[in-house]
Coordinates of C-alpha atoms and ligand atoms in Angstrom, one line a residue:
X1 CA 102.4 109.0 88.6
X2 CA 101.8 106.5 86.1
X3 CA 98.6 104.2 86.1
X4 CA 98.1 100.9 84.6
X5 CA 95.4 98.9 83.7
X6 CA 95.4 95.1 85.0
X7 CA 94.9 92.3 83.3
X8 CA 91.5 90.8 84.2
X9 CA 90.7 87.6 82.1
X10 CA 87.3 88.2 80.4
X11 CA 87.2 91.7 81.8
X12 CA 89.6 94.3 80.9
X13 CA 89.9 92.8 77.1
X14 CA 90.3 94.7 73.8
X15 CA 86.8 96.0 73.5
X16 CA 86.6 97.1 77.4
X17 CA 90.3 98.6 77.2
X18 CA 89.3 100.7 73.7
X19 CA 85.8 101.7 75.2
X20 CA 87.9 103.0 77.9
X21 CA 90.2 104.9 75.8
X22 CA 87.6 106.6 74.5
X23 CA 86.1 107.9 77.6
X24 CA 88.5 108.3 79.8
X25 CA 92.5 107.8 77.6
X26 CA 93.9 108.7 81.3
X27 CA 95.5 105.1 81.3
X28 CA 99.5 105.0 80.2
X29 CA 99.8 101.3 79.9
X30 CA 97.5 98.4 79.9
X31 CA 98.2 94.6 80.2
X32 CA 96.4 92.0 78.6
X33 CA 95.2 88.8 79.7
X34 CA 97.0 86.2 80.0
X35 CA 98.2 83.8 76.7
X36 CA 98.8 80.3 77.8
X37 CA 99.8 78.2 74.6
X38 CA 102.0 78.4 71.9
X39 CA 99.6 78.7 69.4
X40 CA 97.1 81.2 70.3
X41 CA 93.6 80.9 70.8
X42 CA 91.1 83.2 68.1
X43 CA 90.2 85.3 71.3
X44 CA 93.7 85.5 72.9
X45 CA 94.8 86.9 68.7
X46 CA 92.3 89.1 68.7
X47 CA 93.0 90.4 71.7
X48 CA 96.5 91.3 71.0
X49 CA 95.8 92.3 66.8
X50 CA 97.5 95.8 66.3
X51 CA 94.4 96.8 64.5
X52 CA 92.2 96.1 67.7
X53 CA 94.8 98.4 70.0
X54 CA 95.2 101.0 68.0
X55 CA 96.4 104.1 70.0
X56 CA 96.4 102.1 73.0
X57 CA 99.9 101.2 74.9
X58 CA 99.7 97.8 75.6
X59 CA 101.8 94.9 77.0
X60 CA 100.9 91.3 76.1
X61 CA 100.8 88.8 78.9
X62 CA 102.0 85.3 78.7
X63 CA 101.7 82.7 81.4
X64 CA 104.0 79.5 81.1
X65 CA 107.0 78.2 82.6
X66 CA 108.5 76.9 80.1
X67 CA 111.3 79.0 78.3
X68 CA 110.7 77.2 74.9
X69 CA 107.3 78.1 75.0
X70 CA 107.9 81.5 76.3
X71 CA 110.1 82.3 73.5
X72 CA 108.1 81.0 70.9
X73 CA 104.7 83.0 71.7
X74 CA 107.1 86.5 72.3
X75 CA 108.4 85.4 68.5
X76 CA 104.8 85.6 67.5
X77 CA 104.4 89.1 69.8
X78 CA 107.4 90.3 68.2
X79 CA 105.9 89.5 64.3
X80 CA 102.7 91.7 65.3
X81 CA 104.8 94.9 66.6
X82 CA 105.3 94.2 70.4
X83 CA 108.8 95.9 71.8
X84 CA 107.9 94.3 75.0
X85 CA 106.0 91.0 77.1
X86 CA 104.6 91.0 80.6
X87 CA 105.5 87.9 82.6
X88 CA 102.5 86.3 84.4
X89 CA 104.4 85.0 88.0
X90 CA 100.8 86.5 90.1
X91 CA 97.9 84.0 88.8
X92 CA 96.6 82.3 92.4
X93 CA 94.0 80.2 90.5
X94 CA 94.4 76.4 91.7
X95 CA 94.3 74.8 88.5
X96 CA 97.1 77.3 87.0
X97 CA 99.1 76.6 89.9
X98 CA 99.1 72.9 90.0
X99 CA 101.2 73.0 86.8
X100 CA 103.8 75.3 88.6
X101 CA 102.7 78.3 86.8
X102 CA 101.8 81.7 87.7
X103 CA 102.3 82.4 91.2
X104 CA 103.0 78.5 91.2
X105 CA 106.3 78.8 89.5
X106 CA 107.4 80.6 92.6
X107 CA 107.3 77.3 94.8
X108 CA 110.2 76.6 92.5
X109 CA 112.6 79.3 93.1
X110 CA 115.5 77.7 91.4
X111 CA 113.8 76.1 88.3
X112 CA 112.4 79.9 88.5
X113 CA 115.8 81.1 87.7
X114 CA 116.6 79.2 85.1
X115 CA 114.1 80.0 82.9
X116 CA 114.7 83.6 83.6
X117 CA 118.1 83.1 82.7
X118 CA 117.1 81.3 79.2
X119 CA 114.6 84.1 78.6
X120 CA 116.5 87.0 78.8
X121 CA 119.6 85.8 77.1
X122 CA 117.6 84.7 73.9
X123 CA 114.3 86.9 74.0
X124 CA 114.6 89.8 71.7
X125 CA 111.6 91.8 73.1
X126 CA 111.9 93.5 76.7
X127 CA 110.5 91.6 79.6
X128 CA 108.2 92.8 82.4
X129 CA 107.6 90.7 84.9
X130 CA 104.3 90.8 87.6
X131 CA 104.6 89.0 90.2
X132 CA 103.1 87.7 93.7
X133 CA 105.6 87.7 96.8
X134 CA 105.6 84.0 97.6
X135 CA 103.5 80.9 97.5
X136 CA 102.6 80.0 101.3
X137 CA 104.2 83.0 103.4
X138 CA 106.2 86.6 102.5
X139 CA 109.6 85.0 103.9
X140 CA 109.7 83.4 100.3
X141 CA 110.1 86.9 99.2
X142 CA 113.5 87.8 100.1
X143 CA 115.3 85.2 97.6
X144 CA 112.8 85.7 95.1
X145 CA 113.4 89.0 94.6
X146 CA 117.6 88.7 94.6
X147 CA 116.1 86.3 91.6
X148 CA 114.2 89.2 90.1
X149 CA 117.4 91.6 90.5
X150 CA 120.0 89.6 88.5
X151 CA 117.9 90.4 85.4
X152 CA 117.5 93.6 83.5
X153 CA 113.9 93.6 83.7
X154 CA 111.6 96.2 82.0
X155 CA 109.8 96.5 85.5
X156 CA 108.2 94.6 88.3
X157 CA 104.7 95.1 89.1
X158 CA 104.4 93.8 92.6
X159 CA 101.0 92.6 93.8
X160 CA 102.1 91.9 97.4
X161 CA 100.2 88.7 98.4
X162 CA 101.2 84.9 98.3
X163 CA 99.3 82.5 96.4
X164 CA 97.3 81.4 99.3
X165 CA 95.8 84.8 99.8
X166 CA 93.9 84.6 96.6
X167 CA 92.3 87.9 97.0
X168 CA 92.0 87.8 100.8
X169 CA 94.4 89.7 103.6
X170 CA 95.5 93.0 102.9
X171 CA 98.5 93.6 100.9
X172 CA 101.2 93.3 102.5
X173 CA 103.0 96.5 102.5
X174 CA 106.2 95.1 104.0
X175 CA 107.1 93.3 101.5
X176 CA 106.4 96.1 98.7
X177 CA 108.4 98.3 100.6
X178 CA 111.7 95.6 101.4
X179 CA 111.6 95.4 97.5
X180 CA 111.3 99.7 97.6
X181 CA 114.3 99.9 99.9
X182 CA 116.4 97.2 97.8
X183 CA 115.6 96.8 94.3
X184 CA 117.4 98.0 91.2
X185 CA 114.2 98.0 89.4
X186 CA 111.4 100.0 88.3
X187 CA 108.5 99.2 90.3
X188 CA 105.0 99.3 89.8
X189 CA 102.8 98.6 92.8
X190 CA 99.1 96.6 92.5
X191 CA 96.6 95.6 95.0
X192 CA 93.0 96.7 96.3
X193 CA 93.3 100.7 95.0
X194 CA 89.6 101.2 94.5
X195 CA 89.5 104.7 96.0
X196 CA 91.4 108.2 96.5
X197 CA 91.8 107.2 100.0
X198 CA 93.4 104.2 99.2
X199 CA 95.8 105.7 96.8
X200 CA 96.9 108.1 99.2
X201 CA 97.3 105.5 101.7
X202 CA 99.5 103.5 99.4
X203 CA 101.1 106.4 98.0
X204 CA 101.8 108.3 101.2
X205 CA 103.1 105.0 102.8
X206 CA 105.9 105.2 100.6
X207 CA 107.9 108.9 100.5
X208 CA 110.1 107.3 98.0
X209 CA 110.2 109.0 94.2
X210 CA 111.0 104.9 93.1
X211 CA 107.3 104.8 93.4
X212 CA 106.1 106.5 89.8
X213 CA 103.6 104.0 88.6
X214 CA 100.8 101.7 90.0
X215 CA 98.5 99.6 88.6
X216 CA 94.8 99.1 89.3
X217 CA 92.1 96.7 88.6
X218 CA 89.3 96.1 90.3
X219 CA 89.0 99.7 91.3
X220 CA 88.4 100.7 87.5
X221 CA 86.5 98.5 87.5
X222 CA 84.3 99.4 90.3
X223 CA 84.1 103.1 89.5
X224 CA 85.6 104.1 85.8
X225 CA 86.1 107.3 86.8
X226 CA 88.9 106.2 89.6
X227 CA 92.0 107.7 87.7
X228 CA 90.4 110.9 86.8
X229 CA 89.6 111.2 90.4
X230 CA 92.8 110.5 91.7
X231 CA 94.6 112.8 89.0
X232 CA 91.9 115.8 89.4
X233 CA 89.9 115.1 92.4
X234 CA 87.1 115.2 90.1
X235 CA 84.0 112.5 90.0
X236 CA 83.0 111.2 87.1
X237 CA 79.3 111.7 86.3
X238 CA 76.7 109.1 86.0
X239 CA 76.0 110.0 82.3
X240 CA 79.9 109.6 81.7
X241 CA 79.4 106.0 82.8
X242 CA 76.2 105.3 81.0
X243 CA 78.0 106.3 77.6
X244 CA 81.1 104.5 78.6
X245 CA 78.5 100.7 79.5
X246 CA 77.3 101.7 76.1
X247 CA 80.2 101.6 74.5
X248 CA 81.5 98.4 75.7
X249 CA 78.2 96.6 75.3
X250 CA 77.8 98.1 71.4
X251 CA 81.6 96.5 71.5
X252 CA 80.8 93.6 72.5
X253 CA 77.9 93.0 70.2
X254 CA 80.4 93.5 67.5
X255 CA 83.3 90.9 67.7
X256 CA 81.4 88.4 69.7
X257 CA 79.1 85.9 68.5
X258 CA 75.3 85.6 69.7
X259 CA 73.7 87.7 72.5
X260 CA 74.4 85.3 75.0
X261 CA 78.1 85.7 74.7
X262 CA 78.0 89.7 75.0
X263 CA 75.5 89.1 78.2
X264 CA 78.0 86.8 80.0
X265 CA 80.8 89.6 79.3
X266 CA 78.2 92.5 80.8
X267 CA 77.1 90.4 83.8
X268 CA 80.6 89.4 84.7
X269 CA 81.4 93.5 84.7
X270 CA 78.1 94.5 86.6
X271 CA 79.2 92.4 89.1
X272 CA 81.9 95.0 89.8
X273 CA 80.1 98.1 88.1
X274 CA 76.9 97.7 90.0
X275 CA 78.5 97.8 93.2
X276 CA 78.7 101.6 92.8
X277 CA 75.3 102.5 92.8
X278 CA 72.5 102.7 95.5
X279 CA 70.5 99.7 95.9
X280 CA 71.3 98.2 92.8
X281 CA 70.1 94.3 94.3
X282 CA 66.6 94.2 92.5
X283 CA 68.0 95.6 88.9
X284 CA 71.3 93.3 89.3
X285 CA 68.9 90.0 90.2
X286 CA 67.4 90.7 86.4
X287 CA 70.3 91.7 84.6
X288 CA 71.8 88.4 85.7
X289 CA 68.9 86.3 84.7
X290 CA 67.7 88.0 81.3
X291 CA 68.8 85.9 78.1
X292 CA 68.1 89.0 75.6
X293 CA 70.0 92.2 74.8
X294 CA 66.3 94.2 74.5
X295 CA 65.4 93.0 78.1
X296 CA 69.0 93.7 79.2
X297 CA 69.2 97.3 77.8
X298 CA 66.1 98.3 79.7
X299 CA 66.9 96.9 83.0
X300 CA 69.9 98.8 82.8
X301 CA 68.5 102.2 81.5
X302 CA 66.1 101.4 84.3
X303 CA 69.2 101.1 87.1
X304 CA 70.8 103.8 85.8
X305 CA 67.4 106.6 85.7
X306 CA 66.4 105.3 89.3
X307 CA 69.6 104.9 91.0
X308 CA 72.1 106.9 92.0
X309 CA 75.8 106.2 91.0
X310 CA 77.8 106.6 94.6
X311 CA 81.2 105.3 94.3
Ligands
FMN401 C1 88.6 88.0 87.4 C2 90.1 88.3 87.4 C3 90.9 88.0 86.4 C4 92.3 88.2 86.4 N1 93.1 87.9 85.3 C5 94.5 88.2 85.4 C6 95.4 87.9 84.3 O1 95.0 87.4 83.2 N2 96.7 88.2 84.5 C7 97.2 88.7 85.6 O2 98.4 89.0 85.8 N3 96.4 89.0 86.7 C8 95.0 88.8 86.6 N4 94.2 89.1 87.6 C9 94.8 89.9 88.8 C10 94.7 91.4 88.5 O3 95.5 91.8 87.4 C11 95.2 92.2 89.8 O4 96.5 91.8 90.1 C12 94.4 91.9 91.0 O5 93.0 92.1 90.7 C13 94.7 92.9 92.2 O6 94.6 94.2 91.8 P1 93.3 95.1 92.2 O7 93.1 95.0 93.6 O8 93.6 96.5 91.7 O9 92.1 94.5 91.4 C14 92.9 88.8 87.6 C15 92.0 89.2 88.7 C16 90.7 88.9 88.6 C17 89.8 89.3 89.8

């Protein structure tokens, strides 16, 4: 099995992904974040720099739905090494979606086409596409997958939810497996692996060797030491994890700009990382309030001496 690491926006960027190398280098492919604009953004370049990947094997992400556009940001992929793009068609977030992007663009099945047609004729890299399975219901999934199939795609990574799930609903496994039974493509699956149990569960729902990769995100997220768990039955020890926060905070403290930026970035993951622990509530409360790195390191040496990590 394969195992990815998803794209979280303001989560699973450069300096979390190369922290993670580090500690764990059990992932075979990460995404990035999402680009959105022709002319990228200092954070979404830095995200994508070679120099800032180095070792890693990583797929850039873009999000549009425009071919031109989609073109012109691959060109710029292309100049900095990329042999392949990730297609965003998943992103449930209301204002993406209002502008027919993300899982959006699949209200618009044949506009959809279209610009799957321009992009594979004239894109030089390889194309990956992750996608949703429909905007209001999984009946939308049928024809956009016979979409999906007339194009030699790199692989689809299926998170099997419409866009009006959000994050809500279980998967729906149905649809994951139609696409198992029918499609001519590589698939990767993606949704709400955050334990061994759930692995096997997805896993063991579907005896098919088509199934050779999946890709997790919130689940790393919870517990960092999900992979090596699921590869060697193993838990990951609290000191591994303390070294690994270390890491992305001294990362962070680095390439961003003022304490205040690297505290948003740490909160924003504690709000996943601190779900693992026992009765993390009273240390969480302060590490979301406090303004200064100091104060911040000691609350969390303090959660991580008195608490026990229990993923
Ligand atoms: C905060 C947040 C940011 C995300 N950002 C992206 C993104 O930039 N691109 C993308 O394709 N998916 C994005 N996703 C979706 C995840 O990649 C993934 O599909 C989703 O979390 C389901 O997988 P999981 O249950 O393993 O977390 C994001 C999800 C969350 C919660």
């Amino acid at each position: 099995m394969k195992f990815y690491m998803a794209p979280m926006e303001g989560l699973t960027g450069f300096v979390y992904r190369n922290a993670y190398h580090r500690n764990f280098g059990d992932v075979d492919q990460y995404i990035t974040p999402f680009i959105g604009n022709r002319n990228l953004s200092s954070r979404e370049k830095n995200d994508i720099l070679p120099a800032h990947n180095a070792g890693l094997s990583v797929v850039p992400q873009i999000l549009t739905n425009r071919a031109d556009d989609f073109l012109e940001i691959a060109r710029t992929l292309q100049e900095y090494g990329y042999d392949t793009v990730n297609l965003n068609l998943g992103c449930p977030s209301g204002t993406v979606v209002a502008k027919y992007r993300g899982a959006g663009f699949l209200a618009l099945p044949d506009e959809l086409d279209r610009f799957l047609e321009e992009i594979f004729h004239k894109c030089p890299l390889r194309i990956s596409i992750k996608t949703r399975i429909g905007v209001e219901n999984p009946g939308e999934w049928e024809r956009l997958l016979a979409i999906y199939e007339q194009y030699p795609l790199e692989e689809l990574i299926i998170h099997p939810r419409v866009q009006k799930d959000f994050y809500k609903n279980a998967p729906r496994m149905d649809a994951f497996l139609f696409a198992v039974k029918t499609s001519r493509h590589a698939l990767c699956y993606n949704g709400d692996i955050a334990s061994l149990e759930d692995y096997r569960q997805v896993t063991g729902n579907i005896a098919d060797a088509k199934l050779n990769r999946v890709m997790l995100g919130r689940g790393i997220l919870k517990n960092p030491g999900l992979i090596g768990e699921i590869r060697g039955g193993k838990r990951v020890s609290k000191t591994a994890v303390k070294k690994f926060h270390d890491d992305i905070l001294v990362g962070y403290l680095e390439v961003m700009s003022g304490e205040r930026n690297t505290l948003f970035r740490m909160k924003e993951l504690w709000s996943y990382l601190g779900q693992s622990f026992t009765s993390p509530e009273k240390y969480l409360k302060k590490i979301r309030k406090t303004q200064r790195v100091s104060e911040y390191r000691a609350l969390v040496d303090a959660l991580f001496s008195e608490q026990e990590w229990c993923p």
